[in-house]
Amino acid sequence: MTNAIRAVRADYANPVHAAALVMLLDAYASDPMGGGEGLSDFAKAQLVPSLAARPQAFSVLAFASEDDSVPVGLINCIEGFSTFACKPLVNVHDVAVLPGYRGQRIGEKMLALVEQIAIERGACKLTLEVLSGNGGAVKLYERVGFAYYELDPAMGQAGFMQKWLA
């Protein structure tokens, strides 16, 4: 079945891609691994134009149909900057595959396209965050070459932290 899966760079101006992006991100947000609460009406309405307004953002979509009528996966990425390498990096911000399509290496196919786009942008690395309880995602990321971040093993691995502003 994965042979029929197509990974494409999202075109934010394409209404089919825009609708797929919002639907898939809402499904991910509704999933326990995405927090268990769907997107707000504001986020649904503003997500695509807000991404389109940011040249450092790009998205990859996976479709199970040639005509893009069956969206099944999404990755949103935001370019950052590595000061140590003095080059761009790409943060893989959201990775989602609809439940009925998991286990078919769709995430792997989308990540391969993300990597290609990151290389085209001159990025030195990809970064991402993953919940420790999301074993399937951890296995995927390790299978495609991700490892937990550390500068010196004696100093330990980096942890992801956040602070909400308003």
Tab-separated table of C-alpha atoms in Angstrom:
chain	number	residue	atom	x	y	z
A	1	MET	CA	0.000	0.000	0.000
A	2	THR	CA	2.893	2.419	0.684
A	3	ASN	CA	3.877	2.291	-2.989
A	4	ALA	CA	0.773	4.365	-3.691
A	5	ILE	CA	1.696	6.918	-1.015
A	6	ARG	CA	3.026	10.163	-2.440
A	7	ALA	CA	4.983	12.676	-0.350
A	8	VAL	CA	4.943	16.225	-1.694
A	9	ARG	CA	6.038	19.641	-0.541
A	10	ALA	CA	2.869	21.486	0.426
A	11	ASP	CA	1.830	24.428	-1.680
A	12	TYR	CA	0.180	26.794	0.803
A	13	ALA	CA	-1.629	28.555	-2.069
A	14	ASN	CA	-3.240	25.295	-3.217
A	15	PRO	CA	-6.677	24.979	-1.550
A	16	VAL	CA	-6.480	21.155	-1.557
A	17	HIS	CA	-3.113	21.231	0.201
A	18	ALA	CA	-4.274	23.942	2.605
A	19	ALA	CA	-7.380	21.947	3.601
A	20	ALA	CA	-5.311	18.770	3.988
A	21	LEU	CA	-2.788	20.543	6.206
A	22	VAL	CA	-5.462	21.898	8.559
A	23	MET	CA	-7.352	18.585	8.686
A	24	LEU	CA	-4.200	16.572	9.408
A	25	LEU	CA	-2.868	18.970	12.050
A	26	ASP	CA	-6.282	19.030	13.735
A	27	ALA	CA	-6.315	15.208	13.775
A	28	TYR	CA	-2.810	15.206	15.266
A	29	ALA	CA	-3.727	17.799	17.909
A	30	SER	CA	-6.774	15.678	18.810
A	31	ASP	CA	-4.609	12.554	19.264
A	32	PRO	CA	-3.223	11.832	22.758
A	33	MET	CA	0.309	12.292	21.349
A	34	GLY	CA	-0.704	15.763	20.156
A	35	GLY	CA	-2.300	16.839	23.421
A	36	GLY	CA	-5.797	15.415	22.924
A	37	GLU	CA	-7.467	18.698	22.007
A	38	GLY	CA	-8.247	19.793	18.456
A	39	LEU	CA	-7.176	23.089	16.957
A	40	SER	CA	-9.069	26.245	17.853
A	41	ASP	CA	-11.203	27.905	15.196
A	42	PHE	CA	-8.595	30.689	15.139
A	43	ALA	CA	-5.757	28.244	14.441
A	44	LYS	CA	-7.779	26.477	11.736
A	45	ALA	CA	-8.472	29.779	9.985
A	46	GLN	CA	-5.023	31.341	10.391
A	47	LEU	CA	-2.640	28.381	10.170
A	48	VAL	CA	-2.027	28.240	6.426
A	49	PRO	CA	-1.796	32.012	5.821
A	50	SER	CA	0.514	32.303	8.842
A	51	LEU	CA	2.801	29.541	7.562
A	52	ALA	CA	2.740	31.039	4.067
A	53	ALA	CA	3.839	34.405	5.496
A	54	ARG	CA	6.977	32.830	6.980
A	55	PRO	CA	9.688	32.015	4.431
A	56	GLN	CA	11.421	29.854	7.038
A	57	ALA	CA	8.402	27.486	7.183
A	58	PHE	CA	7.623	24.581	4.892
A	59	SER	CA	5.390	21.534	5.082
A	60	VAL	CA	5.342	18.070	3.560
A	61	LEU	CA	2.114	16.187	2.912
A	62	ALA	CA	1.511	12.516	2.165
A	63	PHE	CA	-1.391	11.430	-0.008
A	64	ALA	CA	-2.787	7.946	-0.638
A	65	SER	CA	-4.181	9.042	-4.005
A	66	GLU	CA	-2.787	10.492	-7.213
A	67	ASP	CA	-5.268	13.378	-7.174
A	68	ASP	CA	-4.441	14.463	-3.580
A	69	SER	CA	-7.983	13.581	-2.437
A	70	VAL	CA	-6.817	11.278	0.401
A	71	PRO	CA	-4.382	13.120	2.712
A	72	VAL	CA	-2.763	10.764	5.240
A	73	GLY	CA	0.355	12.478	6.623
A	74	LEU	CA	1.886	15.832	7.474
A	75	ILE	CA	5.196	17.285	8.598
A	76	ASN	CA	5.567	20.989	9.410
A	77	CYS	CA	9.100	22.382	9.515
A	78	ILE	CA	10.613	25.661	10.642
A	79	GLU	CA	14.108	26.752	9.665
A	80	GLY	CA	16.300	27.925	12.492
A	81	PHE	CA	20.004	28.701	12.734
A	82	SER	CA	22.929	26.801	14.233
A	83	THR	CA	25.321	29.351	15.671
A	84	PHE	CA	28.035	26.707	16.187
A	85	ALA	CA	27.921	25.654	12.514
A	86	CYS	CA	26.913	29.133	11.286
A	87	LYS	CA	24.380	27.458	8.988
A	88	PRO	CA	20.631	26.965	8.884
A	89	LEU	CA	19.037	23.988	10.606
A	90	VAL	CA	15.534	22.644	10.100
A	91	ASN	CA	13.303	21.820	13.050
A	92	VAL	CA	10.790	19.086	12.293
A	93	HIS	CA	7.968	20.612	14.292
A	94	ASP	CA	4.929	18.383	13.675
A	95	VAL	CA	4.847	14.819	12.363
A	96	ALA	CA	1.434	13.228	11.893
A	97	VAL	CA	0.132	10.145	10.134
A	98	LEU	CA	-3.546	9.255	10.369
A	99	PRO	CA	-4.114	6.176	12.581
A	100	GLY	CA	-5.357	3.925	9.774
A	101	TYR	CA	-2.141	4.521	7.815
A	102	ARG	CA	0.464	4.110	10.548
A	103	GLY	CA	3.057	1.367	10.257
A	104	GLN	CA	3.417	1.792	6.487
A	105	ARG	CA	6.622	3.886	6.561
A	106	ILE	CA	4.768	7.034	5.518
A	107	GLY	CA	6.664	9.053	8.117
A	108	GLU	CA	9.912	7.716	6.695
A	109	LYS	CA	8.907	8.763	3.173
A	110	MET	CA	7.943	12.263	4.360
A	111	LEU	CA	11.152	12.648	6.402
A	112	ALA	CA	13.213	11.739	3.332
A	113	LEU	CA	11.603	14.657	1.476
A	114	VAL	CA	12.138	16.949	4.488
A	115	GLU	CA	15.817	15.980	4.467
A	116	GLN	CA	16.071	16.718	0.737
A	117	ILE	CA	14.484	20.161	1.203
A	118	ALA	CA	16.745	20.882	4.194
A	119	ILE	CA	19.831	20.019	2.130
A	120	GLU	CA	18.593	22.300	-0.665
A	121	ARG	CA	18.323	25.078	1.951
A	122	GLY	CA	21.923	24.473	3.041
A	123	ALA	CA	20.923	23.169	6.465
A	124	CYS	CA	23.526	21.431	8.596
A	125	LYS	CA	21.069	19.281	10.550
A	126	LEU	CA	17.485	18.364	11.324
A	127	THR	CA	16.144	18.656	14.866
A	128	LEU	CA	12.926	17.468	16.483
A	129	GLU	CA	11.288	16.802	19.817
A	130	VAL	CA	9.532	13.550	20.684
A	131	LEU	CA	7.586	12.421	23.736
A	132	SER	CA	9.366	9.564	25.499
A	133	GLY	CA	6.087	7.627	25.610
A	134	ASN	CA	5.707	7.703	21.828
A	135	GLY	CA	7.676	4.529	21.131
A	136	GLY	CA	6.601	4.249	17.499
A	137	ALA	CA	7.861	7.733	16.714
A	138	VAL	CA	11.139	7.154	18.589
A	139	LYS	CA	11.737	3.976	16.539
A	140	LEU	CA	10.990	5.840	13.300
A	141	TYR	CA	13.356	8.684	14.136
A	142	GLU	CA	16.161	6.349	15.186
A	143	ARG	CA	15.630	4.216	12.047
A	144	VAL	CA	16.156	7.265	9.810
A	145	GLY	CA	19.244	8.462	11.690
A	146	PHE	CA	18.121	10.739	14.528
A	147	ALA	CA	19.810	10.406	17.930
A	148	TYR	CA	19.325	12.158	21.249
A	149	TYR	CA	21.340	15.377	21.376
A	150	GLU	CA	24.498	15.596	23.448
A	151	LEU	CA	27.731	17.529	23.135
A	152	ASP	CA	29.697	15.462	25.641
A	153	PRO	CA	28.316	12.197	27.040
A	154	ALA	CA	29.612	13.192	30.479
A	155	MET	CA	27.275	16.222	30.404
A	156	GLY	CA	24.200	14.141	29.513
A	157	GLN	CA	21.527	14.527	26.895
A	158	ALA	CA	19.692	17.764	26.204
A	159	GLY	CA	16.121	18.109	27.436
A	160	PHE	CA	13.343	19.980	25.725
A	161	MET	CA	11.816	22.755	27.846
A	162	GLN	CA	9.113	25.344	27.258
A	163	LYS	CA	7.701	28.488	28.819
A	164	TRP	CA	4.324	29.769	27.649
A	165	LEU	CA	4.082	33.495	26.996
A	166	ALA	CA	0.532	34.654	27.679
